[in-house]
């Protein structure tokens, strides 16, 4: 072939590569459930089908300590919590290699028959990392060095450690860190993120701490914080902590899933037979119940809203696709995959089962379960307690999927390029 002909033949290939590169978009995962705390990644350029044995494994870090904390990913840094030798720690790892960069002690290890150690995901913001241990100690540390700037216990704010440990992931809102100590002094608090001083405490709310994490929204030009407590869903003024609205919630045993917000609607779900509820909030903070049913009884694997439908696992029902506006079930799938957690990225649901550690790639479609590959996580942790399970939710960031089983953190390349994504 002549050089001129070769050049002409290569033109379509070059164009394809340029278009593919232009379609790539990487995104950090700096906190619980991703950039917007909704379990959705805006990342593109990811595999739409997995090979028979799953996506390529990049590395396994084997000394993350025990616990259920998920990773926060910012650039080449990973932050997560784990307990080693009886002390809970904030860990920083190299995202390219899995090697540990530093650790900072949080406090004594939380102990429970279902698994010791911390539960929440760290939050990374403007060079600082905010993290809460299972005993309720909140710390702020330098993201590059691990040096602790301040610490605050939920007990000094009137809180009491819930049955399965403090599991909340801190929310950064403006200059404040928002967490839920629970208790008679006020269930929700705002803490100065620079020095750890208390800014306000929502004294109108006295419910004990459970396990959901706070969300933020805007209404009437005012910042609002939304939380699901054991007995009510609430919205409070982000500037003062004043109660703006509330709706009853019959929480049982453990209220865990994070609320989902879309426009003027707030969606709640929890397990132990409770179900799901959608409410609308008007400009005067009046609450209207759109539906209240048992279609989605999500225990702790979270629910994601993709376009007009919700996806998640419902206790004793299986995986469910629920229409957001009506609450009706589009479909239920009991046999395809066991109970587990879900995250969304680039047109696919990333699921992992709590018992076997089966990871599955599923197309979110109201027409039914459409699977595009699966594999079984291996090796599994030998440190997990008998009652413990794989409860850490999948994270997808910068072309990698991260899965955790206690002391083991796995990194898989799920990009179509088989390399680091190009940041747009």
CSV table of C-alpha atoms in Angstrom, one decimal:
chain,number,residue,atom,x,y,z
A,1,UNK,CA,0.0,0.0,0.0
A,2,UNK,CA,1.4,3.4,-0.9
A,3,UNK,CA,1.9,6.1,1.8
A,4,UNK,CA,-0.9,8.1,0.3
A,5,UNK,CA,-3.3,5.2,0.4
A,6,UNK,CA,-2.1,4.4,4.0
A,7,UNK,CA,-2.8,7.9,5.0
A,8,UNK,CA,-6.3,7.8,3.6
A,9,UNK,CA,-7.0,4.5,5.4
A,10,UNK,CA,-5.8,5.9,8.7
A,11,UNK,CA,-8.0,9.0,8.6
A,12,UNK,CA,-11.2,7.2,9.8
A,13,UNK,CA,-9.2,5.6,12.6
A,14,UNK,CA,-7.8,8.9,13.7
A,15,UNK,CA,-11.2,10.6,13.6
A,16,UNK,CA,-12.7,7.7,15.6
A,17,UNK,CA,-10.0,8.0,18.3
A,18,UNK,CA,-10.5,11.8,18.5
A,19,UNK,CA,-14.2,11.4,18.8
A,20,UNK,CA,-13.8,8.7,21.5
A,21,UNK,CA,-11.4,10.9,23.4
A,22,UNK,CA,-13.8,13.8,23.2
A,23,UNK,CA,-16.5,11.6,24.7
A,24,UNK,CA,-14.4,10.6,27.7
A,25,UNK,CA,-15.2,12.4,30.9
A,26,UNK,CA,-13.7,11.4,34.2
A,27,UNK,CA,-15.2,12.5,37.6
A,28,UNK,CA,-14.0,12.5,41.2
A,29,UNK,CA,-16.1,10.8,43.9
A,30,UNK,CA,-15.3,13.1,46.8
A,31,UNK,CA,-18.0,12.0,49.3
A,32,UNK,CA,-20.8,9.5,50.1
A,33,UNK,CA,-22.7,8.5,47.0
A,34,UNK,CA,-20.6,10.7,44.7
A,35,UNK,CA,-20.5,14.4,43.7
A,36,UNK,CA,-24.2,15.1,44.3
A,37,UNK,CA,-24.7,12.4,47.0
A,38,UNK,CA,-27.3,10.6,44.8
A,39,UNK,CA,-25.3,7.6,43.7
A,40,UNK,CA,-25.0,8.9,40.1
A,41,UNK,CA,-21.8,9.5,38.3
A,42,UNK,CA,-21.6,11.8,35.2
A,43,UNK,CA,-18.6,9.8,34.0
A,44,UNK,CA,-18.6,8.6,30.4
A,45,UNK,CA,-16.4,6.3,28.3
A,46,UNK,CA,-17.1,3.3,30.5
A,47,UNK,CA,-17.5,-0.3,29.4
A,48,UNK,CA,-21.1,-1.2,28.4
A,49,UNK,CA,-20.4,-4.9,28.5
A,50,UNK,CA,-18.0,-6.8,30.8
A,51,UNK,CA,-15.8,-9.6,29.7
A,52,UNK,CA,-16.8,-13.1,30.8
A,53,UNK,CA,-14.4,-12.9,33.8
A,54,UNK,CA,-15.2,-9.3,34.6
A,55,UNK,CA,-13.3,-6.0,34.0
A,56,UNK,CA,-9.5,-6.2,34.5
A,57,UNK,CA,-8.4,-5.9,38.1
A,58,UNK,CA,-5.7,-3.2,38.6
A,59,UNK,CA,-4.8,-3.8,42.2
A,60,UNK,CA,-6.0,-5.1,45.6
A,61,UNK,CA,-5.0,-3.2,48.8
A,62,UNK,CA,-5.0,-5.7,51.7
A,63,UNK,CA,-4.5,-3.5,54.7
A,64,UNK,CA,-7.4,-1.2,54.8
A,65,UNK,CA,-8.5,-2.4,58.2
A,66,UNK,CA,-12.0,-3.6,59.2
A,67,UNK,CA,-15.2,-1.7,58.7
A,68,UNK,CA,-17.7,-0.8,56.0
A,69,UNK,CA,-16.5,2.7,54.9
A,70,UNK,CA,-16.7,3.4,51.2
A,71,UNK,CA,-13.8,5.2,49.4
A,72,UNK,CA,-13.8,8.9,48.5
A,73,UNK,CA,-11.7,9.5,45.4
A,74,UNK,CA,-10.1,12.8,44.4
A,75,UNK,CA,-7.6,12.8,41.6
A,76,UNK,CA,-4.9,10.3,42.4
A,77,UNK,CA,-6.0,10.0,46.1
A,78,UNK,CA,-8.3,7.6,47.8
A,79,UNK,CA,-9.6,8.3,51.3
A,80,UNK,CA,-11.4,5.7,53.5
A,81,UNK,CA,-11.9,4.5,57.0
A,82,UNK,CA,-10.7,1.3,58.6
A,83,UNK,CA,-9.9,-0.1,62.0
A,84,UNK,CA,-6.5,-1.7,62.8
A,85,UNK,CA,-5.3,-3.0,66.1
A,86,UNK,CA,-8.3,-1.6,68.0
A,87,UNK,CA,-8.1,2.0,66.6
A,88,UNK,CA,-10.2,3.5,63.9
A,89,UNK,CA,-8.2,5.3,61.2
A,90,UNK,CA,-8.6,7.6,58.3
A,91,UNK,CA,-6.5,6.2,55.5
A,92,UNK,CA,-5.1,7.9,52.3
A,93,UNK,CA,-4.1,5.6,49.4
A,94,UNK,CA,-2.5,6.1,46.0
A,95,UNK,CA,-5.3,5.6,43.5
A,96,UNK,CA,-2.9,4.3,40.8
A,97,UNK,CA,-1.2,1.6,43.0
A,98,UNK,CA,-3.3,1.1,46.1
A,99,UNK,CA,-0.3,1.9,48.3
A,100,UNK,CA,-0.9,3.7,51.6
A,101,UNK,CA,0.3,7.3,51.8
A,102,UNK,CA,-0.7,8.2,55.3
A,103,UNK,CA,-3.1,7.4,58.2
A,104,UNK,CA,-4.6,9.4,61.0
A,105,UNK,CA,-6.1,8.0,64.2
A,106,UNK,CA,-9.7,8.8,64.9
A,107,UNK,CA,-10.4,6.9,68.1
A,108,UNK,CA,-11.2,3.6,69.7
A,109,UNK,CA,-12.7,0.9,67.5
A,110,UNK,CA,-16.5,0.5,67.5
A,111,UNK,CA,-17.5,-3.1,68.3
A,112,UNK,CA,-20.6,-4.9,67.1
A,113,UNK,CA,-21.5,-8.6,66.3
A,114,UNK,CA,-22.3,-7.6,62.7
A,115,UNK,CA,-18.8,-6.1,62.2
A,116,UNK,CA,-16.4,-3.8,64.1
A,117,UNK,CA,-15.0,-0.5,62.8
A,118,UNK,CA,-16.2,2.6,61.1
A,119,UNK,CA,-19.1,2.8,58.6
A,120,UNK,CA,-19.3,6.2,57.0
A,121,UNK,CA,-17.5,7.6,53.9
A,122,UNK,CA,-15.1,10.5,54.3
A,123,UNK,CA,-15.9,13.8,52.6
A,124,UNK,CA,-13.1,15.7,50.8
A,125,UNK,CA,-13.4,19.5,50.3
A,126,UNK,CA,-10.9,22.2,49.5
A,127,UNK,CA,-7.8,20.3,50.8
A,128,UNK,CA,-9.4,18.9,53.9
A,129,UNK,CA,-11.0,15.5,54.7
A,130,UNK,CA,-13.9,15.2,57.1
A,131,UNK,CA,-14.7,11.8,58.6
A,132,UNK,CA,-16.8,10.3,61.4
A,133,UNK,CA,-15.8,7.1,63.2
A,134,UNK,CA,-18.2,4.4,64.5
A,135,UNK,CA,-18.1,5.8,68.0
A,136,UNK,CA,-19.2,9.3,66.7
A,137,UNK,CA,-15.9,11.1,66.6
A,138,UNK,CA,-15.8,13.6,63.8
A,139,UNK,CA,-12.4,14.8,62.6
A,140,UNK,CA,-11.0,17.3,60.0
A,141,UNK,CA,-7.6,16.4,58.6
A,142,UNK,CA,-5.3,17.8,55.9
A,143,UNK,CA,-5.8,15.9,52.7
A,144,UNK,CA,-2.1,15.7,51.8
A,145,UNK,CA,-0.5,15.0,55.2
A,146,UNK,CA,-3.2,13.6,57.4
A,147,UNK,CA,-2.5,16.2,60.1
A,148,UNK,CA,-5.7,16.6,62.2
A,149,UNK,CA,-7.0,20.2,62.5
A,150,UNK,CA,-9.8,19.4,65.0
A,151,UNK,CA,-12.1,16.7,66.4
A,152,UNK,CA,-15.6,16.7,67.8
A,153,UNK,CA,-17.6,13.9,69.4
A,154,UNK,CA,-21.3,13.5,68.9
A,155,UNK,CA,-21.7,12.7,72.6
A,156,UNK,CA,-20.6,16.3,73.6
A,157,UNK,CA,-23.5,17.4,71.4
A,158,UNK,CA,-26.0,15.3,73.2
A,159,UNK,CA,-25.8,12.3,71.0
A,160,UNK,CA,-25.8,8.6,71.9
A,161,UNK,CA,-24.1,5.9,69.7
A,162,UNK,CA,-26.8,4.1,67.9
A,163,UNK,CA,-27.1,0.3,68.0
A,164,UNK,CA,-25.0,-0.3,64.9
A,165,UNK,CA,-22.6,2.6,65.3
A,166,UNK,CA,-22.6,6.1,63.8
A,167,UNK,CA,-22.7,5.5,60.1
A,168,UNK,CA,-23.3,9.0,58.7
A,169,UNK,CA,-21.1,10.6,56.0
A,170,UNK,CA,-20.6,14.3,56.7
A,171,UNK,CA,-22.0,16.9,54.4
A,172,UNK,CA,-20.1,20.1,53.6
A,173,UNK,CA,-22.4,23.0,53.1
A,174,UNK,CA,-20.8,26.4,52.7
A,175,UNK,CA,-18.6,26.9,55.7
A,176,UNK,CA,-20.3,24.2,57.7
A,177,UNK,CA,-20.1,20.5,58.3
A,178,UNK,CA,-23.5,19.0,58.7
A,179,UNK,CA,-24.0,15.8,60.8
A,180,UNK,CA,-26.7,14.1,62.9
A,181,UNK,CA,-25.7,13.4,66.5
A,182,UNK,CA,-29.3,12.9,67.5
A,183,UNK,CA,-30.7,13.5,71.0
A,184,UNK,CA,-32.5,16.1,73.1
A,185,UNK,CA,-30.0,18.9,72.5
A,186,UNK,CA,-30.9,18.8,68.8
A,187,UNK,CA,-30.8,16.0,66.3
A,188,UNK,CA,-28.9,17.9,63.5
A,189,UNK,CA,-26.0,20.2,63.9
A,190,UNK,CA,-23.8,22.6,61.8
A,191,UNK,CA,-20.1,22.8,62.8
A,192,UNK,CA,-17.6,25.4,61.5
A,193,UNK,CA,-15.5,23.4,59.1
A,194,UNK,CA,-12.4,25.4,59.8
A,195,UNK,CA,-12.2,25.2,63.6
A,196,UNK,CA,-14.8,22.6,64.7
A,197,UNK,CA,-17.0,25.1,66.7
A,198,UNK,CA,-20.7,24.5,66.9
A,199,UNK,CA,-22.7,26.9,64.8
A,200,UNK,CA,-26.2,25.8,65.4
A,201,UNK,CA,-28.2,22.8,66.6
A,202,UNK,CA,-31.8,22.0,65.5
A,203,UNK,CA,-33.4,22.0,69.0
A,204,UNK,CA,-36.9,21.4,67.5
A,205,UNK,CA,-35.8,17.9,66.5
A,206,UNK,CA,-34.9,15.4,69.3
A,207,UNK,CA,-34.9,12.0,67.6
A,208,UNK,CA,-32.0,9.7,68.3
A,209,UNK,CA,-29.4,9.2,65.7
A,210,UNK,CA,-30.0,6.5,63.0
A,211,UNK,CA,-28.0,5.9,59.9
A,212,UNK,CA,-29.0,8.1,57.0
A,213,UNK,CA,-26.9,11.1,55.7
A,214,UNK,CA,-28.1,14.6,55.2
A,215,UNK,CA,-28.9,16.1,51.7
A,216,UNK,CA,-28.9,19.7,50.6
A,217,UNK,CA,-31.3,21.6,48.3
A,218,UNK,CA,-32.5,25.0,47.4
A,219,UNK,CA,-36.1,26.3,47.9
A,220,UNK,CA,-37.5,29.9,47.8
A,221,UNK,CA,-33.9,31.1,47.4
A,222,UNK,CA,-33.0,29.5,50.7
A,223,UNK,CA,-30.6,26.7,51.4
A,224,UNK,CA,-32.4,23.7,52.9
A,225,UNK,CA,-31.1,20.5,54.5
A,226,UNK,CA,-33.1,17.3,54.2
A,227,UNK,CA,-32.7,14.3,56.5
A,228,UNK,CA,-34.6,11.1,57.3
A,229,UNK,CA,-34.8,10.5,61.0
A,230,UNK,CA,-36.3,7.4,62.6
A,231,UNK,CA,-39.7,8.9,63.1
A,232,UNK,CA,-39.9,11.7,60.4
A,233,UNK,CA,-38.5,13.1,57.3
A,234,UNK,CA,-37.5,16.8,57.8
A,235,UNK,CA,-36.3,19.9,56.1
A,236,UNK,CA,-34.4,22.5,58.1
A,237,UNK,CA,-33.0,26.0,57.3
A,238,UNK,CA,-29.3,25.5,56.4
A,239,UNK,CA,-28.4,28.9,58.0
A,240,UNK,CA,-30.1,28.4,61.3
A,241,UNK,CA,-31.3,24.8,61.8
A,242,UNK,CA,-34.9,25.9,62.1
A,243,UNK,CA,-37.4,23.3,61.2
A,244,UNK,CA,-39.1,24.2,57.8
A,245,UNK,CA,-41.3,21.1,57.3
A,246,UNK,CA,-41.7,17.5,58.4
A,247,UNK,CA,-43.6,14.4,57.4
A,248,UNK,CA,-44.1,11.2,59.6
A,249,UNK,CA,-42.0,8.2,59.0
A,250,UNK,CA,-42.6,4.8,60.8
A,251,UNK,CA,-39.0,3.8,61.0
A,252,UNK,CA,-38.3,0.4,62.4
A,253,UNK,CA,-35.0,-1.1,63.7
A,254,UNK,CA,-32.7,0.9,61.4
A,255,UNK,CA,-33.4,3.8,59.0
A,256,UNK,CA,-30.5,3.9,56.6
A,257,UNK,CA,-31.0,5.1,53.0
A,258,UNK,CA,-30.2,8.7,52.1
A,259,UNK,CA,-33.2,10.8,50.9
A,260,UNK,CA,-33.5,11.5,47.1
A,261,UNK,CA,-34.4,15.0,46.0
A,262,UNK,CA,-35.8,16.0,42.6
A,263,UNK,CA,-37.2,19.5,42.1
A,264,UNK,CA,-39.8,20.0,44.9
A,265,UNK,CA,-40.1,16.3,45.6
A,266,UNK,CA,-38.4,14.3,48.3
A,267,UNK,CA,-38.3,10.5,48.2
A,268,UNK,CA,-37.7,8.3,51.3
A,269,UNK,CA,-37.3,4.5,51.7
A,270,UNK,CA,-36.2,2.1,54.4
A,271,UNK,CA,-36.4,-1.6,55.2
A,272,UNK,CA,-37.9,-3.8,57.9
A,273,UNK,CA,-41.2,-3.7,56.1
A,274,UNK,CA,-41.6,0.1,56.0
A,275,UNK,CA,-41.5,0.9,52.3
A,276,UNK,CA,-41.2,4.1,50.3
A,277,UNK,CA,-42.8,7.6,50.3
A,278,UNK,CA,-42.8,10.6,48.0
A,279,UNK,CA,-43.8,14.0,49.2
A,280,UNK,CA,-44.0,17.4,47.5
A,281,UNK,CA,-43.1,20.6,49.3
A,282,UNK,CA,-44.6,23.9,48.2
A,283,UNK,CA,-43.2,27.5,48.6
A,284,UNK,CA,-44.9,27.8,52.0
A,285,UNK,CA,-43.3,24.5,53.1
A,286,UNK,CA,-46.7,22.6,53.1
A,287,UNK,CA,-46.2,18.9,52.6
A,288,UNK,CA,-48.3,16.8,50.3
A,289,UNK,CA,-48.0,13.0,50.3
A,290,UNK,CA,-47.9,11.8,46.6
A,291,UNK,CA,-47.7,8.1,47.6
A,292,UNK,CA,-46.8,6.0,50.5
A,293,UNK,CA,-46.4,2.3,49.7
A,294,UNK,CA,-44.3,-0.9,50.1
A,295,UNK,CA,-43.0,-1.2,46.6
A,296,UNK,CA,-39.5,-0.3,47.6
A,297,UNK,CA,-38.4,-1.5,51.0
A,298,UNK,CA,-34.7,-0.6,50.7
A,299,UNK,CA,-32.6,-1.9,53.6
A,300,UNK,CA,-29.1,-0.4,53.2
A,301,UNK,CA,-28.1,-0.8,49.5
A,302,UNK,CA,-29.4,2.6,48.5
A,303,UNK,CA,-31.8,3.5,45.6
A,304,UNK,CA,-30.8,5.5,42.5
A,305,UNK,CA,-33.0,7.7,40.4
A,306,UNK,CA,-32.2,7.4,36.7
A,307,UNK,CA,-34.4,9.6,34.5
A,308,UNK,CA,-38.0,8.8,35.7
A,309,UNK,CA,-37.4,5.5,37.5
A,310,UNK,CA,-35.9,4.4,40.8
A,311,UNK,CA,-33.7,1.2,41.0
A,312,UNK,CA,-32.8,-0.7,44.1
A,313,UNK,CA,-33.3,-3.9,46.1
A,314,UNK,CA,-36.5,-4.3,48.1
A,315,UNK,CA,-36.6,-6.6,51.1
A,316,UNK,CA,-38.4,-9.9,50.3
A,317,UNK,CA,-39.2,-8.7,46.8
A,318,UNK,CA,-35.9,-8.6,45.0
A,319,UNK,CA,-34.6,-5.9,42.6
A,320,UNK,CA,-37.2,-3.3,41.8
A,321,UNK,CA,-37.8,-0.6,39.1
A,322,UNK,CA,-40.2,1.9,40.6
A,323,UNK,CA,-41.8,4.8,38.7
A,324,UNK,CA,-40.8,7.9,40.5
A,325,UNK,CA,-43.9,10.0,39.9
A,326,UNK,CA,-46.5,7.3,40.7
A,327,UNK,CA,-44.7,4.8,43.0
A,328,UNK,CA,-45.9,1.9,40.9
A,329,UNK,CA,-43.6,-1.0,40.2
A,330,UNK,CA,-42.4,-1.2,36.6
A,331,UNK,CA,-40.9,-4.6,37.3
A,332,UNK,CA,-39.5,-6.9,40.0
A,333,UNK,CA,-36.7,-9.4,39.7
A,334,UNK,CA,-36.1,-11.9,42.4
A,335,UNK,CA,-34.0,-14.6,40.7
A,336,UNK,CA,-31.3,-12.8,38.7
A,337,UNK,CA,-29.2,-11.4,41.6
A,338,UNK,CA,-29.3,-11.5,45.3
A,339,UNK,CA,-29.7,-8.6,47.7
A,340,UNK,CA,-27.1,-5.9,47.5
A,341,UNK,CA,-26.1,-2.3,46.7
A,342,UNK,CA,-26.3,-0.2,43.6
A,343,UNK,CA,-24.5,2.8,42.0
A,344,UNK,CA,-25.0,4.3,38.5
A,345,UNK,CA,-22.5,5.5,35.8
A,346,UNK,CA,-22.6,5.9,32.1
A,347,UNK,CA,-25.9,4.1,31.3
A,348,UNK,CA,-25.3,1.2,33.6
A,349,UNK,CA,-26.1,0.1,37.2
A,350,UNK,CA,-23.2,-1.3,39.2
A,351,UNK,CA,-24.5,-3.8,41.6
A,352,UNK,CA,-22.8,-6.1,44.2
A,353,UNK,CA,-24.5,-8.7,46.4
A,354,UNK,CA,-23.9,-8.8,50.1
A,355,UNK,CA,-23.5,-12.5,50.5
A,356,UNK,CA,-21.5,-13.9,47.6
A,357,UNK,CA,-19.8,-10.7,46.4
A,358,UNK,CA,-21.2,-11.0,42.9
A,359,UNK,CA,-20.8,-7.8,40.9
A,360,UNK,CA,-23.2,-7.2,38.0
A,361,UNK,CA,-23.5,-4.6,35.3
A,362,UNK,CA,-27.1,-3.9,34.6
A,363,UNK,CA,-28.9,-1.6,32.1
A,364,UNK,CA,-31.4,0.6,33.8
A,365,UNK,CA,-34.6,0.0,31.8
A,366,UNK,CA,-38.3,0.2,32.9
A,367,UNK,CA,-38.8,-2.8,30.5
A,368,UNK,CA,-37.1,-5.3,32.7
A,369,UNK,CA,-33.8,-6.7,34.0
A,370,UNK,CA,-31.1,-6.4,31.3
A,371,UNK,CA,-27.7,-7.7,32.5
A,372,UNK,CA,-24.4,-7.0,30.7
A,373,UNK,CA,-21.9,-9.0,32.6
A,374,UNK,CA,-21.0,-10.3,36.1
A,375,UNK,CA,-18.1,-11.7,38.1
A,376,UNK,CA,-17.5,-12.9,41.7
A,377,UNK,CA,-15.2,-10.9,43.9
A,378,UNK,CA,-12.1,-12.8,45.0
A,379,UNK,CA,-10.4,-13.3,47.3
A,380,UNK,CA,-12.9,-12.4,50.1
A,381,UNK,CA,-11.9,-11.1,53.5
A,382,UNK,CA,-11.0,-13.5,56.2
A,383,UNK,CA,-11.6,-10.8,58.9
A,384,UNK,CA,-15.3,-10.3,58.4
A,385,UNK,CA,-17.4,-11.4,61.3
A,386,UNK,CA,-19.8,-14.3,61.0
A,387,UNK,CA,-22.8,-12.0,60.8
A,388,UNK,CA,-21.1,-9.5,58.6
A,389,UNK,CA,-21.7,-9.1,54.9
A,390,UNK,CA,-20.3,-7.1,51.9
A,391,UNK,CA,-22.2,-3.9,52.6
A,392,UNK,CA,-19.8,-1.3,51.2
A,393,UNK,CA,-21.4,0.2,48.1
A,394,UNK,CA,-19.7,0.3,44.7
A,395,UNK,CA,-17.8,3.5,43.7
A,396,UNK,CA,-17.1,4.5,40.1
A,397,UNK,CA,-14.5,7.2,39.6
A,398,UNK,CA,-11.9,8.2,37.0
A,399,UNK,CA,-12.4,5.0,35.0
A,400,UNK,CA,-12.1,2.7,37.9
A,401,UNK,CA,-14.6,0.7,39.9
A,402,UNK,CA,-13.8,0.3,43.6
A,403,UNK,CA,-15.3,-2.6,45.7
A,404,UNK,CA,-14.5,-3.2,49.3
A,405,UNK,CA,-14.7,-6.3,51.6
A,406,UNK,CA,-13.4,-5.2,55.0
A,407,UNK,CA,-9.6,-5.1,54.9
A,408,UNK,CA,-9.6,-5.6,51.1
A,409,UNK,CA,-10.1,-2.7,48.6
A,410,UNK,CA,-10.2,-3.7,44.9
A,411,UNK,CA,-9.7,-1.5,41.9
A,412,UNK,CA,-11.0,-2.5,38.5
A,413,UNK,CA,-10.5,-0.7,35.2
A,414,UNK,CA,-14.0,-0.2,33.7
A,415,UNK,CA,-12.9,2.4,31.1
A,416,UNK,CA,-13.3,1.6,27.4
A,417,UNK,CA,-9.7,2.8,26.8
A,418,UNK,CA,-8.1,0.5,29.4
A,419,UNK,CA,-6.3,3.5,30.9
A,420,UNK,CA,-6.8,6.7,32.9
A,421,UNK,CA,-9.6,8.8,31.4
A,422,UNK,CA,-9.0,12.3,30.0
A,423,UNK,CA,-10.5,15.0,32.2
A,424,UNK,CA,-12.7,17.5,30.5
